[in-house]
């Protein structure tokens, strides 16, 4: 039997047993799917999704961390988990301008190639070359070392159109994504 706040026997040993009730990250209790394979892996990944409260989120699954008039931009934990292993990033160059809602790059993975959309407008002042050279870092640390670009915002009021962590999570729930 699970006690709130305490790991199950399976969790203590690095696994979750078939049919075991576990606490979902949003406080709901769910059963681990009994089927083996990819579905179980996806379920585990969803249980570990993070939505940092200090970030703003776009409906296209990019996040923004604001530092003064600069926006650090990356893709969300949900986006990287849906893409699978990221194999390639195409990002703008320093000095390029990006426009809110418009594509600014491409992320390629073993599952799909997807455009990246700018959550805010402005001039690119930094590109994460480490992520370009080692795109797997976006999977490993999407909110830290896996950031993509830094933009000097031309209109900080655009931040008002972005979602809070709770609003982003609710959007994913409404879409049936989580």
PDB file of C-alpha atoms in Angstrom:
ATOM      1  CA  UNK A   1       0.000   0.000   0.000  1.00  0.00           C
ATOM      2  CA  UNK A   2       1.230   3.476  -0.847  1.00  0.00           C
ATOM      3  CA  UNK A   3       1.479   6.157   1.766  1.00  0.00           C
ATOM      4  CA  UNK A   4       1.454   9.736   0.504  1.00  0.00           C
ATOM      5  CA  UNK A   5       4.926  11.164   0.390  1.00  0.00           C
ATOM      6  CA  UNK A   6       6.664   7.794   0.694  1.00  0.00           C
ATOM      7  CA  UNK A   7       8.037   5.848  -2.279  1.00  0.00           C
ATOM      8  CA  UNK A   8       6.591   2.441  -3.057  1.00  0.00           C
ATOM      9  CA  UNK A   9       8.766  -0.657  -2.877  1.00  0.00           C
ATOM     10  CA  UNK A  10       9.043  -0.601  -6.656  1.00  0.00           C
ATOM     11  CA  UNK A  11      10.041   3.033  -6.722  1.00  0.00           C
ATOM     12  CA  UNK A  12      12.686   2.461  -4.020  1.00  0.00           C
ATOM     13  CA  UNK A  13      14.272  -0.156  -6.273  1.00  0.00           C
ATOM     14  CA  UNK A  14      14.047   1.926  -9.437  1.00  0.00           C
ATOM     15  CA  UNK A  15      10.903   0.446 -10.970  1.00  0.00           C
ATOM     16  CA  UNK A  16       7.135   0.516 -10.637  1.00  0.00           C
ATOM     17  CA  UNK A  17       5.197  -2.731 -10.487  1.00  0.00           C
ATOM     18  CA  UNK A  18       2.431  -3.581 -12.966  1.00  0.00           C
ATOM     19  CA  UNK A  19      -0.918  -2.278 -11.794  1.00  0.00           C
ATOM     20  CA  UNK A  20       0.615  -0.432  -8.858  1.00  0.00           C
ATOM     21  CA  UNK A  21      -1.159   2.769  -7.902  1.00  0.00           C
ATOM     22  CA  UNK A  22       1.165   5.750  -8.025  1.00  0.00           C
ATOM     23  CA  UNK A  23       0.615   9.428  -7.400  1.00  0.00           C
ATOM     24  CA  UNK A  24       0.443  11.434 -10.588  1.00  0.00           C
ATOM     25  CA  UNK A  25       2.436  14.679 -10.628  1.00  0.00           C
ATOM     26  CA  UNK A  26      -0.841  16.618 -10.383  1.00  0.00           C
ATOM     27  CA  UNK A  27      -2.013  14.782  -7.290  1.00  0.00           C
ATOM     28  CA  UNK A  28      -4.325  12.300  -8.997  1.00  0.00           C
ATOM     29  CA  UNK A  29      -3.846   8.599  -8.379  1.00  0.00           C
ATOM     30  CA  UNK A  30      -3.453   6.414 -11.438  1.00  0.00           C
ATOM     31  CA  UNK A  31      -2.543   2.821 -12.172  1.00  0.00           C
ATOM     32  CA  UNK A  32       0.603   1.960 -14.060  1.00  0.00           C
ATOM     33  CA  UNK A  33      -0.444   0.392 -17.398  1.00  0.00           C
ATOM     34  CA  UNK A  34      -0.092  -3.382 -17.355  1.00  0.00           C
ATOM     35  CA  UNK A  35       1.223  -3.590 -20.902  1.00  0.00           C
ATOM     36  CA  UNK A  36       4.962  -3.779 -21.403  1.00  0.00           C
ATOM     37  CA  UNK A  37       6.986  -1.782 -23.851  1.00  0.00           C
ATOM     38  CA  UNK A  38       6.762   1.696 -25.260  1.00  0.00           C
ATOM     39  CA  UNK A  39       3.421   2.633 -23.642  1.00  0.00           C
ATOM     40  CA  UNK A  40       4.857   2.026 -20.161  1.00  0.00           C
ATOM     41  CA  UNK A  41       7.912   4.162 -20.997  1.00  0.00           C
ATOM     42  CA  UNK A  42       5.685   7.003 -22.234  1.00  0.00           C
ATOM     43  CA  UNK A  43       3.561   6.765 -19.083  1.00  0.00           C
ATOM     44  CA  UNK A  44       6.621   6.973 -16.840  1.00  0.00           C
ATOM     45  CA  UNK A  45       7.923   9.964 -18.815  1.00  0.00           C
ATOM     46  CA  UNK A  46       4.603  11.807 -18.392  1.00  0.00           C
ATOM     47  CA  UNK A  47       4.702  11.207 -14.646  1.00  0.00           C
ATOM     48  CA  UNK A  48       8.005  13.058 -14.471  1.00  0.00           C
ATOM     49  CA  UNK A  49       7.120  16.126 -16.588  1.00  0.00           C
ATOM     50  CA  UNK A  50       8.108  19.425 -15.048  1.00  0.00           C
ATOM     51  CA  UNK A  51       6.458  22.843 -15.411  1.00  0.00           C
ATOM     52  CA  UNK A  52       8.652  25.398 -13.583  1.00  0.00           C
ATOM     53  CA  UNK A  53       6.554  28.181 -12.103  1.00  0.00           C
ATOM     54  CA  UNK A  54       9.067  30.934 -12.937  1.00  0.00           C
ATOM     55  CA  UNK A  55       8.672  30.440 -16.700  1.00  0.00           C
ATOM     56  CA  UNK A  56       6.087  31.532 -19.261  1.00  0.00           C
ATOM     57  CA  UNK A  57       4.862  29.060 -21.903  1.00  0.00           C
ATOM     58  CA  UNK A  58       3.605  29.267 -25.470  1.00  0.00           C
ATOM     59  CA  UNK A  59       0.821  27.083 -26.874  1.00  0.00           C
ATOM     60  CA  UNK A  60       3.433  25.754 -29.329  1.00  0.00           C
ATOM     61  CA  UNK A  61       5.477  24.316 -26.414  1.00  0.00           C
ATOM     62  CA  UNK A  62       8.282  26.842 -26.083  1.00  0.00           C
ATOM     63  CA  UNK A  63       9.188  28.356 -22.722  1.00  0.00           C
ATOM     64  CA  UNK A  64      10.551  31.785 -21.769  1.00  0.00           C
ATOM     65  CA  UNK A  65      12.660  32.784 -18.777  1.00  0.00           C
ATOM     66  CA  UNK A  66      12.774  36.571 -18.442  1.00  0.00           C
ATOM     67  CA  UNK A  67      15.955  38.292 -17.253  1.00  0.00           C
ATOM     68  CA  UNK A  68      15.562  42.057 -17.553  1.00  0.00           C
ATOM     69  CA  UNK A  69      14.704  42.808 -21.188  1.00  0.00           C
ATOM     70  CA  UNK A  70      16.051  39.456 -22.362  1.00  0.00           C
ATOM     71  CA  UNK A  71      14.110  36.261 -22.952  1.00  0.00           C
ATOM     72  CA  UNK A  72      15.863  32.912 -22.684  1.00  0.00           C
ATOM     73  CA  UNK A  73      13.898  30.500 -24.896  1.00  0.00           C
ATOM     74  CA  UNK A  74      13.759  26.716 -25.063  1.00  0.00           C
ATOM     75  CA  UNK A  75      11.305  23.882 -25.614  1.00  0.00           C
ATOM     76  CA  UNK A  76       9.213  22.441 -22.818  1.00  0.00           C
ATOM     77  CA  UNK A  77       9.743  19.153 -21.065  1.00  0.00           C
ATOM     78  CA  UNK A  78       6.502  17.960 -22.662  1.00  0.00           C
ATOM     79  CA  UNK A  79       7.757  18.860 -26.161  1.00  0.00           C
ATOM     80  CA  UNK A  80      11.072  17.078 -25.751  1.00  0.00           C
ATOM     81  CA  UNK A  81       9.359  13.987 -24.340  1.00  0.00           C
ATOM     82  CA  UNK A  82       6.957  13.869 -27.311  1.00  0.00           C
ATOM     83  CA  UNK A  83       9.776  14.340 -29.818  1.00  0.00           C
ATOM     84  CA  UNK A  84      11.920  11.559 -28.417  1.00  0.00           C
ATOM     85  CA  UNK A  85      15.669  11.634 -28.909  1.00  0.00           C
ATOM     86  CA  UNK A  86      16.588  15.003 -30.418  1.00  0.00           C
ATOM     87  CA  UNK A  87      19.222  14.618 -33.131  1.00  0.00           C
ATOM     88  CA  UNK A  88      19.573  18.069 -34.733  1.00  0.00           C
ATOM     89  CA  UNK A  89      18.829  21.735 -34.058  1.00  0.00           C
ATOM     90  CA  UNK A  90      18.703  24.534 -36.613  1.00  0.00           C
ATOM     91  CA  UNK A  91      18.761  27.884 -34.829  1.00  0.00           C
ATOM     92  CA  UNK A  92      19.079  31.525 -35.959  1.00  0.00           C
ATOM     93  CA  UNK A  93      22.354  33.413 -35.817  1.00  0.00           C
ATOM     94  CA  UNK A  94      23.225  36.147 -33.343  1.00  0.00           C
ATOM     95  CA  UNK A  95      21.864  39.412 -34.779  1.00  0.00           C
ATOM     96  CA  UNK A  96      18.887  37.799 -36.521  1.00  0.00           C
ATOM     97  CA  UNK A  97      15.448  39.092 -35.602  1.00  0.00           C
ATOM     98  CA  UNK A  98      12.571  36.847 -34.584  1.00  0.00           C
ATOM     99  CA  UNK A  99       8.879  37.671 -34.533  1.00  0.00           C
ATOM    100  CA  UNK A 100       6.398  36.330 -31.980  1.00  0.00           C
ATOM    101  CA  UNK A 101       4.370  33.460 -33.413  1.00  0.00           C
ATOM    102  CA  UNK A 102       6.713  32.956 -36.375  1.00  0.00           C
ATOM    103  CA  UNK A 103       9.189  30.085 -36.931  1.00  0.00           C
ATOM    104  CA  UNK A 104      12.754  30.723 -35.809  1.00  0.00           C
ATOM    105  CA  UNK A 105      14.292  27.278 -36.172  1.00  0.00           C
ATOM    106  CA  UNK A 106      13.839  23.538 -36.480  1.00  0.00           C
ATOM    107  CA  UNK A 107      14.231  20.642 -34.069  1.00  0.00           C
ATOM    108  CA  UNK A 108      14.736  17.171 -35.535  1.00  0.00           C
ATOM    109  CA  UNK A 109      14.313  13.952 -33.613  1.00  0.00           C
ATOM    110  CA  UNK A 110      13.971  10.246 -34.203  1.00  0.00           C
ATOM    111  CA  UNK A 111      10.177  10.742 -34.333  1.00  0.00           C
ATOM    112  CA  UNK A 112       9.650  14.038 -36.171  1.00  0.00           C
ATOM    113  CA  UNK A 113      10.962  17.326 -37.481  1.00  0.00           C
ATOM    114  CA  UNK A 114       9.192  20.322 -35.964  1.00  0.00           C
ATOM    115  CA  UNK A 115       9.433  24.068 -36.402  1.00  0.00           C
ATOM    116  CA  UNK A 116      10.270  26.185 -33.390  1.00  0.00           C
ATOM    117  CA  UNK A 117       8.094  29.275 -32.916  1.00  0.00           C
ATOM    118  CA  UNK A 118       9.244  32.486 -31.274  1.00  0.00           C
ATOM    119  CA  UNK A 119       7.186  33.274 -28.181  1.00  0.00           C
ATOM    120  CA  UNK A 120       8.399  36.904 -28.252  1.00  0.00           C
ATOM    121  CA  UNK A 121       9.819  39.327 -30.823  1.00  0.00           C
ATOM    122  CA  UNK A 122      13.307  40.773 -30.799  1.00  0.00           C
ATOM    123  CA  UNK A 123      16.944  40.337 -31.749  1.00  0.00           C
ATOM    124  CA  UNK A 124      18.858  37.137 -31.078  1.00  0.00           C
ATOM    125  CA  UNK A 125      21.773  38.005 -28.763  1.00  0.00           C
ATOM    126  CA  UNK A 126      22.938  34.479 -27.943  1.00  0.00           C
ATOM    127  CA  UNK A 127      22.629  30.950 -29.357  1.00  0.00           C
ATOM    128  CA  UNK A 128      23.344  27.845 -27.289  1.00  0.00           C
ATOM    129  CA  UNK A 129      26.121  26.336 -29.404  1.00  0.00           C
ATOM    130  CA  UNK A 130      26.472  23.488 -26.900  1.00  0.00           C
ATOM    131  CA  UNK A 131      22.881  22.439 -27.662  1.00  0.00           C
ATOM    132  CA  UNK A 132      23.546  22.686 -31.417  1.00  0.00           C
ATOM    133  CA  UNK A 133      26.664  20.514 -31.053  1.00  0.00           C
ATOM    134  CA  UNK A 134      25.016  18.117 -28.568  1.00  0.00           C
ATOM    135  CA  UNK A 135      21.241  18.248 -29.188  1.00  0.00           C
ATOM    136  CA  UNK A 136      20.598  15.425 -26.729  1.00  0.00           C
ATOM    137  CA  UNK A 137      21.143  17.979 -23.962  1.00  0.00           C
ATOM    138  CA  UNK A 138      17.683  19.372 -24.774  1.00  0.00           C
ATOM    139  CA  UNK A 139      16.212  15.992 -23.793  1.00  0.00           C
ATOM    140  CA  UNK A 140      18.346  15.762 -20.668  1.00  0.00           C
ATOM    141  CA  UNK A 141      17.849  19.296 -19.327  1.00  0.00           C
ATOM    142  CA  UNK A 142      15.252  21.277 -21.323  1.00  0.00           C
ATOM    143  CA  UNK A 143      14.938  24.074 -18.730  1.00  0.00           C
ATOM    144  CA  UNK A 144      18.637  24.376 -17.929  1.00  0.00           C
ATOM    145  CA  UNK A 145      21.577  23.524 -20.174  1.00  0.00           C
ATOM    146  CA  UNK A 146      19.146  22.768 -23.028  1.00  0.00           C
ATOM    147  CA  UNK A 147      18.062  26.377 -23.629  1.00  0.00           C
ATOM    148  CA  UNK A 148      18.124  27.399 -27.289  1.00  0.00           C
ATOM    149  CA  UNK A 149      18.395  31.167 -27.806  1.00  0.00           C
ATOM    150  CA  UNK A 150      18.388  34.461 -25.939  1.00  0.00           C
ATOM    151  CA  UNK A 151      16.375  37.339 -27.430  1.00  0.00           C
ATOM    152  CA  UNK A 152      16.586  41.038 -26.584  1.00  0.00           C
ATOM    153  CA  UNK A 153      12.839  41.711 -26.558  1.00  0.00           C
ATOM    154  CA  UNK A 154      11.492  44.503 -28.746  1.00  0.00           C
ATOM    155  CA  UNK A 155       8.070  44.390 -27.037  1.00  0.00           C
ATOM    156  CA  UNK A 156       8.062  42.972 -23.500  1.00  0.00           C
ATOM    157  CA  UNK A 157       4.245  43.344 -23.466  1.00  0.00           C
ATOM    158  CA  UNK A 158       4.122  40.190 -25.624  1.00  0.00           C
ATOM    159  CA  UNK A 159       4.908  38.247 -22.449  1.00  0.00           C
ATOM    160  CA  UNK A 160       1.307  38.909 -21.379  1.00  0.00           C
ATOM    161  CA  UNK A 161       0.071  36.610 -24.147  1.00  0.00           C
ATOM    162  CA  UNK A 162       2.047  33.648 -22.788  1.00  0.00           C
ATOM    163  CA  UNK A 163       0.757  31.066 -20.341  1.00  0.00           C
ATOM    164  CA  UNK A 164       1.660  30.486 -16.711  1.00  0.00           C
ATOM    165  CA  UNK A 165       2.810  27.004 -15.700  1.00  0.00           C
ATOM    166  CA  UNK A 166      -0.694  26.183 -14.456  1.00  0.00           C
ATOM    167  CA  UNK A 167      -2.351  27.498 -17.632  1.00  0.00           C
ATOM    168  CA  UNK A 168       0.086  25.477 -19.780  1.00  0.00           C
ATOM    169  CA  UNK A 169      -0.588  22.296 -17.790  1.00  0.00           C
ATOM    170  CA  UNK A 170      -4.356  22.895 -18.115  1.00  0.00           C
ATOM    171  CA  UNK A 171      -3.980  23.384 -21.872  1.00  0.00           C
ATOM    172  CA  UNK A 172      -2.206  20.019 -22.146  1.00  0.00           C
ATOM    173  CA  UNK A 173      -4.945  18.375 -20.089  1.00  0.00           C
ATOM    174  CA  UNK A 174      -7.713  19.891 -22.261  1.00  0.00           C
ATOM    175  CA  UNK A 175      -5.937  18.604 -25.377  1.00  0.00           C
ATOM    176  CA  UNK A 176      -5.696  15.151 -23.844  1.00  0.00           C
ATOM    177  CA  UNK A 177      -1.910  15.282 -23.984  1.00  0.00           C
ATOM    178  CA  UNK A 178      -1.505  14.500 -20.294  1.00  0.00           C
TER     179      UNK A 178
END
